[in-house]
Amino acid sequence: MNNDLWVALFTNHAKATRVIHHIINPKVAPNIPVTDDEKELWATLDANILKWIYATISDDLLQTIVEDESIAIDFWNYIQDIFQDNQHSRGVTLEQKFSHTSMADFPTASAYCQRLKSPADQLKNVGSPVPVNRLVLPIDDFRSYWRV
């Protein structure tokens, strides 16, 4: 799964379970646990979020980042830093994937367009959006490959 999709799914899950403040700094001051019960609840929620992260990232990435005594927001930020630091190289790789996708390799126009959508979306997410004129092909190009 690509990082952008993982982030979207994970943050939605965190919002739905009302623990988003454990991975994303709130815009207002967080409720800082004061009592022992509040501290225990916070630690339990944070440990569960860490389990979710561990269960949803690749084994290679997990082995790279796992540390004792970490909290969820530290892991979250570390994962984001890893992927943001690679934006340029990811952009180059994705651009090559996008540019070297050939209509001749697909049985239908729909299959071809679907294949182009993923790298195009990912390029947008790394700050290198594909210009519209590269996304839209003249209908004559399609006719030469498929019956339209």
XYZ file of N, CA and C in Angstrom:
444
model
N 0.854 -1.171 0.000
C 0.000 0.000 0.000
C 0.900 1.234 0.000
N 0.526 2.230 -0.792
C 1.356 3.433 -0.803
C 1.103 4.279 0.446
N 2.068 5.106 0.781
C 2.015 5.892 2.012
C 0.804 6.815 2.069
N 0.469 7.470 0.965
C -0.643 8.421 0.981
C -1.973 7.723 1.285
N -2.164 6.561 0.706
C -3.377 5.798 0.972
C -3.385 5.323 2.423
N -2.236 4.842 2.890
C -2.140 4.380 4.272
C -2.462 5.519 5.242
N -1.903 6.709 5.000
C -2.159 7.862 5.870
C -3.647 8.196 5.887
N -4.270 8.222 4.720
C -5.699 8.547 4.647
C -6.535 7.531 5.422
N -6.265 6.256 5.231
C -7.026 5.218 5.927
C -6.760 5.245 7.435
N -5.496 5.425 7.805
C -5.139 5.403 9.223
C -5.734 6.607 9.950
N -5.626 7.802 9.358
C -6.177 8.978 10.040
C -7.697 8.890 10.143
N -8.337 8.328 9.131
C -9.785 8.153 9.209
C -10.148 7.201 10.355
N -9.392 6.129 10.498
C -9.621 5.187 11.593
C -9.401 5.875 12.944
N -8.349 6.672 13.035
C -8.065 7.385 14.287
C -9.166 8.397 14.621
N -9.699 9.065 13.583
C -10.810 9.998 13.820
C -12.050 9.243 14.288
N -12.340 8.122 13.623
C -13.539 7.347 13.951
C -13.494 6.796 15.368
N -12.307 6.513 15.862
C -12.169 5.977 17.212
C -11.810 7.058 18.237
N -11.824 8.301 17.776
C -11.627 9.480 18.620
C -10.263 9.510 19.318
N -9.224 9.091 18.577
C -7.867 9.132 19.130
C -6.909 9.863 18.189
N -7.444 10.666 17.291
C -6.610 11.379 16.321
C -5.581 12.266 17.028
N -5.921 12.779 18.198
C -4.999 13.639 18.939
C -3.743 12.899 19.400
N -3.726 11.585 19.303
C -2.535 10.817 19.663
C -1.497 10.816 18.539
N -1.920 11.127 17.305
C -0.963 11.098 16.190
C -0.813 12.436 15.477
N -1.769 13.318 15.653
C -1.701 14.625 15.005
C -1.863 15.681 16.075
N -0.945 16.623 16.096
C -1.021 17.678 17.112
C -2.330 18.449 16.958
N -3.080 18.539 18.018
C -4.341 19.283 17.941
C -4.095 20.784 17.780
N -5.053 21.463 17.172
C -4.936 22.915 16.977
C -5.148 23.665 18.288
N -5.826 23.036 19.209
C -6.012 23.627 20.538
C -5.260 22.757 21.541
N -5.050 23.295 22.715
C -4.310 22.555 23.737
C -4.990 21.217 24.027
N -4.226 20.135 24.014
C -4.817 18.819 24.285
C -5.200 18.685 25.749
N -6.059 17.730 25.996
C -6.391 17.407 27.381
C -5.228 16.602 27.937
N -4.415 17.230 28.745
C -3.249 16.563 29.307
C -3.697 15.738 30.508
N -3.360 14.436 30.489
C -3.783 13.604 31.617
C -3.140 14.072 32.921
N -3.959 14.144 33.941
C -3.472 14.636 35.225
C -3.528 13.528 36.279
N -4.686 12.915 36.397
C -4.838 11.885 37.427
C -4.193 10.584 36.953
N -3.989 9.685 37.888
C -3.416 8.380 37.535
C -4.323 7.627 36.563
N -5.641 7.708 36.784
C -6.581 7.033 35.874
C -6.498 7.612 34.466
N -6.414 8.938 34.358
C -6.294 9.572 33.045
C -4.990 9.178 32.361
N -3.916 9.124 33.129
C -2.615 8.741 32.574
C -2.639 7.289 32.093
N -3.297 6.431 32.858
C -3.396 5.023 32.468
C -4.227 4.863 31.199
N -5.334 5.590 31.116
C -6.169 5.544 29.911
C -5.390 6.053 28.698
N -4.683 7.157 28.861
C -3.901 7.712 27.753
C -2.855 6.696 27.285
N -2.151 6.069 28.225
C -1.114 5.091 27.880
C -1.716 3.871 27.175
N -2.891 3.448 27.612
C -3.560 2.305 26.981
C -3.969 2.645 25.550
N -4.580 3.810 25.363
C -4.969 4.234 24.012
C -3.745 4.358 23.111
N -2.686 4.946 23.624
C -1.480 5.138 22.837
C -0.864 3.791 22.440
N -0.866 2.839 23.367
C -0.336 1.502 23.064
C -1.165 0.821 21.979
N -2.471 1.017 22.019
C -3.325 0.441 20.967
C -3.043 1.071 19.610
N -2.818 2.360 19.582
C -2.495 3.035 18.320
C -1.163 2.514 17.788
N -0.199 2.328 18.668
C 1.078 1.749 18.242
C 0.866 0.357 17.648
N -0.003 -0.440 18.254
C -0.304 -1.765 17.701
C -0.908 -1.641 16.304
N -1.786 -0.668 16.094
C -2.386 -0.465 14.773
C -1.305 -0.107 13.756
N -0.391 0.765 14.179
C 0.696 1.155 13.270
C 1.542 -0.075 12.945
N 1.962 -0.801 13.962
C 2.782 -1.994 13.744
C 2.100 -2.970 12.782
N 0.795 -3.134 12.947
C 0.061 -4.127 12.150
C -0.173 -3.682 10.706
N 0.000 -2.394 10.419
C -0.356 -1.901 9.089
C 0.814 -1.402 8.255
N 2.037 -1.509 8.781
C 3.192 -1.110 7.978
C 3.972 -2.361 7.589
N 4.835 -2.220 6.613
C 5.618 -3.365 6.152
C 6.593 -3.817 7.238
N 6.960 -5.087 7.177
C 7.916 -5.626 8.150
C 9.257 -4.899 8.064
N 9.679 -4.552 6.842
C 10.950 -3.837 6.676
C 10.920 -2.491 7.391
N 9.828 -1.753 7.199
C 9.700 -0.450 7.851
C 9.591 -0.622 9.360
N 8.841 -1.603 9.797
C 8.681 -1.853 11.230
C 10.034 -2.126 11.882
N 10.853 -2.951 11.260
C 12.166 -3.258 11.825
C 13.070 -2.032 11.859
N 12.844 -1.100 10.950
C 13.643 0.113 10.894
C 13.295 1.079 12.018
N 12.016 1.137 12.381
C 11.589 2.200 13.291
C 11.217 1.762 14.701
N 11.050 0.474 14.945
C 10.572 0.046 16.258
C 11.596 0.374 17.348
N 11.087 0.943 18.438
C 11.904 1.302 19.600
C 11.073 1.101 20.856
N 11.752 0.784 21.930
C 11.060 0.696 23.217
C 10.690 2.097 23.680
N 9.645 2.173 24.456
C 9.231 3.417 25.101
C 8.818 4.529 24.128
N 8.441 4.181 22.906
C 7.964 5.194 21.971
C 6.484 5.437 22.198
N 6.055 6.619 21.781
C 4.632 6.910 21.805
C 4.173 7.063 20.365
N 2.874 6.958 20.156
C 2.312 6.914 18.811
C 2.694 8.124 17.961
N 2.644 9.312 18.526
C 2.936 10.506 17.721
C 4.390 10.508 17.239
N 5.306 9.953 18.036
C 6.704 9.863 17.596
C 6.836 8.933 16.396
N 6.179 7.777 16.458
C 6.195 6.847 15.323
C 5.561 7.485 14.109
N 4.411 8.094 14.303
C 3.684 8.740 13.203
C 4.572 9.766 12.502
N 5.187 10.635 13.282
C 6.052 11.671 12.708
C 7.281 11.075 12.023
N 7.833 10.027 12.596
C 9.002 9.383 12.007
C 8.654 8.764 10.644
N 7.522 8.094 10.567
C 7.082 7.509 9.292
C 6.859 8.605 8.261
N 6.218 9.686 8.669
C 5.978 10.793 7.739
C 7.295 11.401 7.260
N 8.253 11.539 8.158
C 9.561 12.079 7.770
C 10.251 11.187 6.749
N 10.172 9.882 6.953
C 10.799 8.945 6.011
C 10.230 9.152 4.616
N 8.910 9.242 4.513
C 8.297 9.360 3.193
C 8.442 10.756 2.602
N 8.436 11.784 3.433
C 8.609 13.132 2.910
C 10.044 13.375 2.456
N 11.011 12.767 3.123
C 12.402 12.904 2.707
C 12.653 12.252 1.357
N 11.833 11.287 0.998
C 11.995 10.575 -0.266
C 11.129 11.152 -1.381
N 10.529 12.311 -1.189
C 9.596 12.838 -2.182
C 10.226 13.004 -3.558
N 11.428 13.546 -3.625
C 12.040 13.777 -4.936
C 12.308 12.454 -5.653
N 12.930 11.511 -4.950
C 13.225 10.229 -5.606
C 11.944 9.472 -5.927
N 10.936 9.565 -5.075
C 9.641 8.947 -5.376
C 9.025 9.593 -6.605
N 9.150 10.920 -6.706
C 8.606 11.629 -7.868
C 9.254 11.177 -9.159
N 10.571 11.007 -9.133
C 11.290 10.561 -10.335
C 10.836 9.156 -10.735
N 10.746 8.269 -9.750
C 10.326 6.890 -10.018
C 8.898 6.844 -10.546
N 8.011 7.603 -9.921
C 6.614 7.619 -10.353
C 6.450 8.228 -11.742
N 7.220 9.274 -12.032
C 7.165 9.890 -13.360
C 7.590 8.891 -14.422
N 8.607 8.122 -14.129
C 9.062 7.106 -15.074
C 7.979 6.039 -15.264
N 7.365 5.605 -14.170
C 6.290 4.608 -14.251
C 5.130 5.144 -15.086
N 4.758 6.395 -14.836
C 3.662 7.009 -15.582
C 4.007 7.118 -17.070
N 5.191 7.605 -17.363
C 5.596 7.862 -18.745
C 5.799 6.595 -19.557
N 6.135 5.503 -18.909
C 6.426 4.271 -19.633
C 5.255 3.286 -19.626
N 4.080 3.760 -19.270
C 2.885 2.924 -19.347
C 2.341 3.033 -20.761
N 2.246 1.911 -21.430
C 1.842 1.892 -22.839
C 0.424 1.360 -23.007
N -0.352 2.031 -23.849
C -1.714 1.580 -24.132
C -1.720 0.158 -24.677
N -0.686 -0.199 -25.415
C -0.633 -1.514 -26.050
C -0.611 -2.654 -25.033
N -0.259 -2.361 -23.789
C -0.166 -3.394 -22.764
C -1.482 -3.686 -22.053
N -2.568 -3.020 -22.462
C -3.843 -3.159 -21.751
C -4.956 -3.560 -22.700
N -5.860 -4.419 -22.237
C -6.934 -4.900 -23.112
C -8.039 -3.865 -23.356
N -8.190 -2.910 -22.443
C -9.256 -1.911 -22.583
C -8.753 -0.531 -22.195
N -9.481 0.480 -22.659
C -9.148 1.855 -22.296
C -9.316 2.058 -20.793
N -10.322 1.415 -20.217
C -10.561 1.539 -18.783
C -9.381 0.994 -17.977
N -8.862 -0.155 -18.375
C -7.722 -0.748 -17.673
C -6.496 0.154 -17.779
N -6.281 0.727 -18.943
C -5.153 1.630 -19.158
C -5.280 2.874 -18.275
N -6.442 3.489 -18.292
C -6.663 4.707 -17.498
C -6.535 4.422 -16.001
N -7.036 3.263 -15.571
C -6.936 2.904 -14.155
C -5.477 2.749 -13.743
N -4.668 2.157 -14.626
C -3.248 1.982 -14.321
C -2.543 3.332 -14.212
N -2.924 4.292 -15.044
C -2.304 5.621 -15.006
C -2.734 6.424 -13.778
N -3.915 6.133 -13.270
C -4.454 6.909 -12.154
C -3.579 6.816 -10.905
N -3.108 5.634 -10.582
C -2.327 5.458 -9.360
C -1.040 6.285 -9.352
N -0.168 6.164 -10.371
C 1.027 7.008 -10.324
C 0.706 8.494 -10.450
N -0.357 8.839 -11.181
C -0.736 10.252 -11.299
C -1.155 10.807 -9.940
N -1.946 10.054 -9.194
C -2.363 10.483 -7.854
C -1.163 10.595 -6.918
N -0.263 9.627 -7.001
C 0.906 9.643 -6.137
C 1.845 10.797 -6.496
N 1.965 11.104 -7.787
C 2.785 12.247 -8.200
C 2.221 13.543 -7.627
N 0.910 13.669 -7.639
C 0.273 14.856 -7.054
C 0.610 14.959 -5.564
N 0.600 13.825 -4.882
C 0.863 13.814 -3.445
C 2.307 14.136 -3.083
N 3.240 13.963 -4.011
C 4.636 14.309 -3.728
C 5.006 15.660 -4.328
N 3.994 16.410 -4.747
C 4.229 17.767 -5.236
C 4.633 17.867 -6.689
N 4.381 16.837 -7.474
C 4.705 16.838 -8.904
C 3.490 16.403 -9.722
N 2.415 17.198 -9.693
C 1.207 16.759 -10.394
C 1.423 16.621 -11.904
N 0.719 15.670 -12.482
C 0.768 15.452 -13.928
C -0.120 16.502 -14.582
N 0.406 17.254 -15.557
C -0.423 18.261 -16.230
C -1.631 17.612 -16.916
N -2.736 18.324 -16.936
C -3.979 17.804 -17.502
C -3.786 17.337 -18.947
N -2.988 18.066 -19.718
C -2.821 17.679 -21.121
C -2.112 16.325 -21.266
N -1.440 15.847 -20.222
C -0.840 14.507 -20.266
C -1.807 13.443 -19.795
N -2.837 13.851 -19.072
C -3.831 12.893 -18.592
C -4.901 12.596 -19.639
N -5.151 13.551 -20.510
C -6.209 13.396 -21.501
C -5.575 13.155 -22.866
N -5.910 12.022 -23.471
C -5.398 11.689 -24.799
C -6.485 11.889 -25.839
N -6.106 12.296 -27.019
C -7.102 12.416 -28.088
C -7.774 11.074 -28.348
N -9.046 11.105 -28.686
C -9.821 9.885 -28.915
C -9.216 9.036 -30.031
N -8.525 9.652 -30.983
C -7.904 8.891 -32.061
C -6.820 7.958 -31.534
N -6.138 8.371 -30.463
C -5.133 7.486 -29.861
C -5.783 6.228 -29.302
N -6.953 6.370 -28.688
C -7.672 5.219 -28.157
C -8.172 4.326 -29.283
N -8.684 4.937 -30.327
C -9.229 4.154 -31.444
C -8.178 3.266 -32.092
N -6.929 3.695 -32.050
C -5.889 2.893 -32.681
C -5.602 1.595 -31.866
N -6.012 1.567 -30.604
C -5.788 0.393 -29.767
C -7.054 -0.386 -29.452
N -8.135 0.313 -29.192
C -9.364 -0.339 -28.771
C -10.524 0.144 -29.613
N -11.512 -0.642 -29.622
C -12.735 -0.266 -30.317
C -13.523 0.658 -29.409
N -13.675 1.904 -29.805
C -14.369 2.901 -28.961
C -15.683 3.262 -29.607
